[in-house]
Coordinates of C-alpha atoms in Angstrom, one line a residue:
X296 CA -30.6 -8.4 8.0
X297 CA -32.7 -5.6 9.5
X298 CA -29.8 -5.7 12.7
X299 CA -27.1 -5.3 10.3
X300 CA -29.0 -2.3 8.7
X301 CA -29.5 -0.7 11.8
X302 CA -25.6 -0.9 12.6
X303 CA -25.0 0.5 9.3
X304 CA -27.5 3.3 10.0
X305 CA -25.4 3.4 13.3
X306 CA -22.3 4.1 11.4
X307 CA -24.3 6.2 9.2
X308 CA -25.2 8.7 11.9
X309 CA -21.6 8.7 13.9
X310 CA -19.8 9.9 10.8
X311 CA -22.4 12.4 10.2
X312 CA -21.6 14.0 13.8
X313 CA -17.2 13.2 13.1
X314 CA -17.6 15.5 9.9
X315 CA -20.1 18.0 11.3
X316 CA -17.8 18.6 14.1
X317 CA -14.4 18.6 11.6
X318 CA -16.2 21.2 9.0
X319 CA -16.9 23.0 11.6
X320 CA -12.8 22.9 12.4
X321 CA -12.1 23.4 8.7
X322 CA -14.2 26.6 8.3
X323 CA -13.1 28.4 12.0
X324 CA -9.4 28.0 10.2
X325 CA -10.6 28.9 6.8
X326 CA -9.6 26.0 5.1
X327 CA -12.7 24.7 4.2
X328 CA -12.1 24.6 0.1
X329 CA -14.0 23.7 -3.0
X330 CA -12.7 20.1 -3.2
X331 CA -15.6 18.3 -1.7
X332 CA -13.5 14.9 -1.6
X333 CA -10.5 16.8 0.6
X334 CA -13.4 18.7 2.5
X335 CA -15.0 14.9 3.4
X336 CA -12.1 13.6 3.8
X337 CA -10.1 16.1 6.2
X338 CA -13.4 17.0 8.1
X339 CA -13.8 13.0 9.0
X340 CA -10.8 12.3 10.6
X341 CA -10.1 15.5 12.5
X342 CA -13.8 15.1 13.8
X343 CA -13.6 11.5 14.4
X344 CA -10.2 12.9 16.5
X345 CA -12.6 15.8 18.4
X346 CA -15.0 13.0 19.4
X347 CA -12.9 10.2 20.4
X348 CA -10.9 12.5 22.4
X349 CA -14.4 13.7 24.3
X350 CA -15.4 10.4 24.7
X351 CA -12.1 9.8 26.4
X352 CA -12.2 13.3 28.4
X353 CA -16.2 11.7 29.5
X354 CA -14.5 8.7 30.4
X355 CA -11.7 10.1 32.5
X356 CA -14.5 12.0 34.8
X357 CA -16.4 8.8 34.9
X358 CA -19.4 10.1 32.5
X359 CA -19.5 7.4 30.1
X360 CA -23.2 6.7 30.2
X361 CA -24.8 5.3 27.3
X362 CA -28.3 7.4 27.4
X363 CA -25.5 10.6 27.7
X364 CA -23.5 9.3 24.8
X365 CA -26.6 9.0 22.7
X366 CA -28.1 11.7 23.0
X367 CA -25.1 14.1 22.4
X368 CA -25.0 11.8 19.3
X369 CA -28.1 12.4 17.9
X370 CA -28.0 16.4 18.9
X371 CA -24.6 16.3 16.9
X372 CA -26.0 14.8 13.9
X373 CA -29.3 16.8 13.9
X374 CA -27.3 19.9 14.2
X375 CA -24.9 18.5 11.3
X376 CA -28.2 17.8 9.3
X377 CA -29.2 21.9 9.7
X378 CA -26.0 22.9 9.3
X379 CA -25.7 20.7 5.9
X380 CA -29.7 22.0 4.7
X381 CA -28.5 26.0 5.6
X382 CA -25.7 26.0 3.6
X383 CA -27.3 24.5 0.9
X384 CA -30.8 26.7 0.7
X385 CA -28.3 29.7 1.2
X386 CA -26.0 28.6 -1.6
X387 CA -22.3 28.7 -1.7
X388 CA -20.5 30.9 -3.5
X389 CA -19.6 29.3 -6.6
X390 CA -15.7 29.6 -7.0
X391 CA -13.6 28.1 -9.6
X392 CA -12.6 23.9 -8.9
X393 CA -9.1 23.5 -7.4
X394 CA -6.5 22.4 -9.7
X395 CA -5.7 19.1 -8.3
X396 CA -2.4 18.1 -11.0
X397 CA -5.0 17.3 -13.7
X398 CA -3.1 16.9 -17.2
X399 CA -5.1 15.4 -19.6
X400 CA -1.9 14.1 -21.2
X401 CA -0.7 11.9 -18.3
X402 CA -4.4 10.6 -17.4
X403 CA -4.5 7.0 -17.9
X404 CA -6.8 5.3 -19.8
X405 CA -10.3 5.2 -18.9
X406 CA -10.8 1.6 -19.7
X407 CA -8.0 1.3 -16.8
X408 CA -9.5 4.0 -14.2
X409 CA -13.0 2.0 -14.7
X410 CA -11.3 -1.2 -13.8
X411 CA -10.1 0.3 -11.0
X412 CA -12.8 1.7 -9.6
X413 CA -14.9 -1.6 -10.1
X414 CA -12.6 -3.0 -8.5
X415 CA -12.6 -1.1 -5.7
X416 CA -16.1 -0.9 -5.2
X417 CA -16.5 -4.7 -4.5
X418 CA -14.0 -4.6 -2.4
X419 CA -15.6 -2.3 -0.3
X420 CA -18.9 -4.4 -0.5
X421 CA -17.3 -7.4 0.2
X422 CA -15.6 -6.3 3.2
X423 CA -19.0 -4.5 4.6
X424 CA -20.3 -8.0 3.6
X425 CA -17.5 -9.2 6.2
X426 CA -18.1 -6.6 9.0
X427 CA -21.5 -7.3 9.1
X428 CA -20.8 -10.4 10.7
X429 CA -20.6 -10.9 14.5
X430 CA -16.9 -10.2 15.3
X431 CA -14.8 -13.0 16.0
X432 CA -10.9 -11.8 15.4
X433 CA -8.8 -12.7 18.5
X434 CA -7.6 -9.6 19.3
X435 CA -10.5 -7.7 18.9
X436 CA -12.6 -10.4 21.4
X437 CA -9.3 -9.6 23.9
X438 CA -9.0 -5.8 23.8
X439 CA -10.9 -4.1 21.1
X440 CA -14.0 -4.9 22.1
X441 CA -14.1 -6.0 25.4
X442 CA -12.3 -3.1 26.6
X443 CA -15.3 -0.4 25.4
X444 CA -17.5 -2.9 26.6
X445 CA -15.9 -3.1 30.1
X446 CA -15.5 0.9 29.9
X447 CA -19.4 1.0 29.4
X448 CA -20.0 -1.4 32.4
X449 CA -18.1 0.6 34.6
X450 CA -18.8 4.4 33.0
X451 CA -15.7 6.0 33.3
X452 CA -11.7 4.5 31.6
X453 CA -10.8 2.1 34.4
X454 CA -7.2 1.2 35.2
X455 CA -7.2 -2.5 35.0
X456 CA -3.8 -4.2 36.6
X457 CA -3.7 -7.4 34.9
X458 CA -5.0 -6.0 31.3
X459 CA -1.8 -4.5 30.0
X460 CA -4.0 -3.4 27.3
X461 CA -5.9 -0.5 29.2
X462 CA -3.4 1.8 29.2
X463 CA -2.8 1.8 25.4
X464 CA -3.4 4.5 23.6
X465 CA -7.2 3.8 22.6
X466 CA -9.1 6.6 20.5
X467 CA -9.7 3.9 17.9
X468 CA -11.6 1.9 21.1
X469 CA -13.2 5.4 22.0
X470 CA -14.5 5.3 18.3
X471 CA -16.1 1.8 19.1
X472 CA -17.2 2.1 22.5
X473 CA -19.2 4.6 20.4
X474 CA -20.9 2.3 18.5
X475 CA -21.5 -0.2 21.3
X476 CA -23.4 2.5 23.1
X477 CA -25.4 3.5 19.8
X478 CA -25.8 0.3 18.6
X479 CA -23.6 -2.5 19.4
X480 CA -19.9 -4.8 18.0
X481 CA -21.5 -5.0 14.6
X482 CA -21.7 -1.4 14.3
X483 CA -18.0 -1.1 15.9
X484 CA -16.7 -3.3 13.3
X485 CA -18.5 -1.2 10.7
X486 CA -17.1 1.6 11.8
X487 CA -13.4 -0.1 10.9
X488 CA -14.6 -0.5 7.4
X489 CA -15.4 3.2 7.2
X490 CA -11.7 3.9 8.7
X491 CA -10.4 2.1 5.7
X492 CA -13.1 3.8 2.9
X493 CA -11.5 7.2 4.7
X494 CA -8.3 5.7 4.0
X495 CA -8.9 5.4 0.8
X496 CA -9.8 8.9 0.0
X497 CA -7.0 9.8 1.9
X498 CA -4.7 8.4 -0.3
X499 CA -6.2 10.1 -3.7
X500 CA -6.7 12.9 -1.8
X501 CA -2.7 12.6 -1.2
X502 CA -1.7 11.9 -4.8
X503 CA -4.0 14.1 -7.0
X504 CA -1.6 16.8 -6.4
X505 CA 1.0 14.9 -7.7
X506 CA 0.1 12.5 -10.1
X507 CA -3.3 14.1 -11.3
X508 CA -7.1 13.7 -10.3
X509 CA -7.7 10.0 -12.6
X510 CA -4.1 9.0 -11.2
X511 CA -5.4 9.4 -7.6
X512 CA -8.6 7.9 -8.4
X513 CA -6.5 4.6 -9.3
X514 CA -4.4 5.0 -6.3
X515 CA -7.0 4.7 -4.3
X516 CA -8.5 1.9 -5.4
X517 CA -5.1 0.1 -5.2
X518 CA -5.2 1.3 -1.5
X519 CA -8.7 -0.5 -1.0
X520 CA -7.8 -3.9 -2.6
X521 CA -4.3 -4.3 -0.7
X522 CA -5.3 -7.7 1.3
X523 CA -4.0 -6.5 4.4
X524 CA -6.4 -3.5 4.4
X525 CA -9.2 -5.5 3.3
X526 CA -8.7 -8.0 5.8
X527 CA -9.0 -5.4 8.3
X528 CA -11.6 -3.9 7.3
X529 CA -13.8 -6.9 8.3
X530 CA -13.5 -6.3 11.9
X531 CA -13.1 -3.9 14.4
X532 CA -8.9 -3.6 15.1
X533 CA -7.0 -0.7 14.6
X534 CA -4.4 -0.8 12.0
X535 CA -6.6 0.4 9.0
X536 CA -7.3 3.6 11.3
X537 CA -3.9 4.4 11.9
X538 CA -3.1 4.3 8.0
X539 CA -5.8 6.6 7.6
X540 CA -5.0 9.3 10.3
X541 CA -0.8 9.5 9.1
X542 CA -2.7 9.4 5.2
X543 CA -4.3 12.4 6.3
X544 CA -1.2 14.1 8.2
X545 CA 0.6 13.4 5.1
X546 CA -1.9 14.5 3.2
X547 CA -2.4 18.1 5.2
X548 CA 1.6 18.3 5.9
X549 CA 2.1 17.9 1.6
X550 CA -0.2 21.6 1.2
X551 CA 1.6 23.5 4.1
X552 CA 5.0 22.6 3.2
X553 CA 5.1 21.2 -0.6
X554 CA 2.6 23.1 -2.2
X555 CA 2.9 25.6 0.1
X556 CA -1.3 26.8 0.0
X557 CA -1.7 28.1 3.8
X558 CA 0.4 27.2 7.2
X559 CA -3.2 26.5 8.5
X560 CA -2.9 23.5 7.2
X561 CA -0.5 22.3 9.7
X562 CA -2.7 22.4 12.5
X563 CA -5.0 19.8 10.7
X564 CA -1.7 18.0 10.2
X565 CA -0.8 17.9 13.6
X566 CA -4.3 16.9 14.7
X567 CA -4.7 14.1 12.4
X568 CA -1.0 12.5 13.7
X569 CA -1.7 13.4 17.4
X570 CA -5.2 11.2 16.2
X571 CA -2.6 8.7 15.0
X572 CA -0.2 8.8 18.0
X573 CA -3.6 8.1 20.1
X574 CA -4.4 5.3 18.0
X575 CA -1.1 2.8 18.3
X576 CA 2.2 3.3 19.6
X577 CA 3.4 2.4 16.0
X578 CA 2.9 6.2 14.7
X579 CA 5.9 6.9 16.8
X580 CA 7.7 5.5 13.7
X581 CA 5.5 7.4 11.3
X582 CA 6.3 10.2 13.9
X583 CA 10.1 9.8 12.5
X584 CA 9.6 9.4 8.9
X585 CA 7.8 12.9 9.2
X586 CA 10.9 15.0 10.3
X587 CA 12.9 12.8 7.9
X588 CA 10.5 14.4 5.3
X589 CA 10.6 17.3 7.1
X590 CA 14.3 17.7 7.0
X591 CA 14.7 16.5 3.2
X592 CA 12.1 18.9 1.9
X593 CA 14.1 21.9 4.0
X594 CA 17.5 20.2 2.6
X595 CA 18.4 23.6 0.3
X596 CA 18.1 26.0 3.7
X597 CA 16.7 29.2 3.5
X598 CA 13.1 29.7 3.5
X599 CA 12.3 26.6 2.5
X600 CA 14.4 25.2 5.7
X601 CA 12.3 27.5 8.0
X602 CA 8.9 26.6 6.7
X603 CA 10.2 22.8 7.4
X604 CA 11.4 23.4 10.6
X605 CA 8.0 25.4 11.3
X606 CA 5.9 22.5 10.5
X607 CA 7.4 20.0 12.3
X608 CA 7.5 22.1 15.0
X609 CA 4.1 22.9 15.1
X610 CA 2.7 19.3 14.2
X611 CA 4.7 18.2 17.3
X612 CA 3.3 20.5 19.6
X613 CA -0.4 20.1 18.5
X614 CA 0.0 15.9 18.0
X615 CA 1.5 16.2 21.3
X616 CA -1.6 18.2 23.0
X617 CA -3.9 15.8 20.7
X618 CA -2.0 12.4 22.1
X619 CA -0.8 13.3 25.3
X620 CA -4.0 12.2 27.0
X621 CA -3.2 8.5 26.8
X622 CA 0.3 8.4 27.2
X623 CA -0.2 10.7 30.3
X624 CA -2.8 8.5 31.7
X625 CA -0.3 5.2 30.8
X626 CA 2.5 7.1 32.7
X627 CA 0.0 7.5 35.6
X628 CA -0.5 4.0 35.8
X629 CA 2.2 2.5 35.1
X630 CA 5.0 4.9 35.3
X631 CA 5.4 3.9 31.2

């Protein structure tokens, strides 16, 4: 019991660091609003991008050390801590709630929103129950795991010629070799579970522009009770983290271009799909669905046509510069 704590503590402490560095990102671009969900939720995964990526970066110069990786761990998360204490002994400037698409005529019933919630909740338990359990899912023995764990071993992201595995994209692996230096696989598989809780508020940050603040509370917890999710959220793979980082690139691309609230916004969209595109060569698809959205939503021409064009445009070039990385290093290899 006390090991499974400490993993959870483990967890704990990397998503501390993963948001300190994404506020961080959020407030340099001025994006940083008064929605403390979106803020949590936009500041994860583009930080859980930043430090993947300079894991991988640490890897590639052969500096994957896990006395180097803790302790820029716990500087990051005591400087998050201060950061976190400042703001609040300074006070922030109180400023009027975002309207999210709250009507109280379309909010469902409360009885149903409780439900839903409940719902949710022990489904998250449950599956923490799950992770907390040594890992034993095939392909995360094969590749998951055994990849960070063979990076560790040999400090640096070693081509391996008869693992056609190694050259995958792997930020999700970065993201548990992480917790295999910290800690150990418990706290890797933990870390899937929070990939599907930030999921989750992906997708009601998503719909509560569209459907309403209660609306997106219920979305979400039909996100977290989907089987599929649930089931991955009990061990350390990686399709629960790619939903999470095109959730967010939806979620960031739907302001810039629907609601039109700030361009900025499209950097943190292409960060969060670059994040995807280093995860699993799948988001190529979701790549496509994008600049079919992109393409519908600038159907009428005019401005509306340029700012479409504009953000797929830009979200290409920044996923790009976010993903290239892996699928340079695969070309390298293997001339893929």
């Amino acid at each position: 019991m006390l090991a499974q704590l400490q993993s959870l503590l483990t967890v704990v402490i990397l998503a501390t660091v993963a948001y300190g560095l994404g506020s961080r990102l959020l407030r340099g671009l001025g994006l940083h609003g008064t929605d403390p969900a979106a803020n949590l939720v936009f500041s994860l995964m583009t930080g859980l991008v930043g430090a993947g990526t300079l894991l991988a970066v640490l890897g590639l110069v052969g500096l994957l050390y896990a006395p180097l990786v803790g302790v820029l761990t716990l500087t990051g998360c005591f400087w998050t801590a201060g950061e976190i204490v400042r703001q609040r002994q300074a006070g922030n400037r109180s400023a009027p709630a975002e309207a999210v698409g709250d009507s109280a005529e379309s909010d469902p019933p409360r009885w149903l929103v409780l439900v839903a919630l409940v719902a949710a909740g022990l489904a998250a338990l449950g599956c923490l129950v799950g992770a907390a359990a040594p890992p034993t899912a095939g392909d995360a023995l094969c590749y998951h795991l055994e990849l960070p764990k063979a990076f560790l071993a040999d400090h640096r992201l070693a081509f391996y010629p008869f693992s056609e595995n190694s050259t995958f994209p792997l930020l999700c692996e970065m993201w548990f070799l992480w917790a295999m230096a910290m800690d150990g696989p418990v706290a890797a598989g933990m870390v899937h579970w929070l990939l599907g809780l930030l999921f989750a508020g992906a997708t009601a940050v998503l719909a509560a522009p569209i459907v309403g603040r209660r609306w997106a509370w219920v979305a979400m917890s039909a996100a977290l009770v989907v089987p599929g999710v649930t089931n991955q959220m009990t061990a350390p793979m990686n399709d629960v983290a790619l939903a999470a980082a095109t959730t967010v690139a939806l979620a960031a691309w739907y302001r810039a271009v629907v609601l039109e609230e700030d361009r900025r916004w499209l950097l943190v969209a292409g960060i969060a799909a670059g994040g995807a595109l280093a995860i699993k060569y799948l988001a190529l698809l979701f790549a496509a669905a994008m600049v079919a959205g992109c393409l519908w939503t600038g159907r009428r021409g005019g401005a509306r046509l340029r700012l479409a064009l504009e953000s797929a445009a830009v979200i290409a070039v920044v996923s790009a510069s976010v993903a290239g990385l892996w699928y340079a290093r695969a070309a390298w290899h293997r001339g893929n």
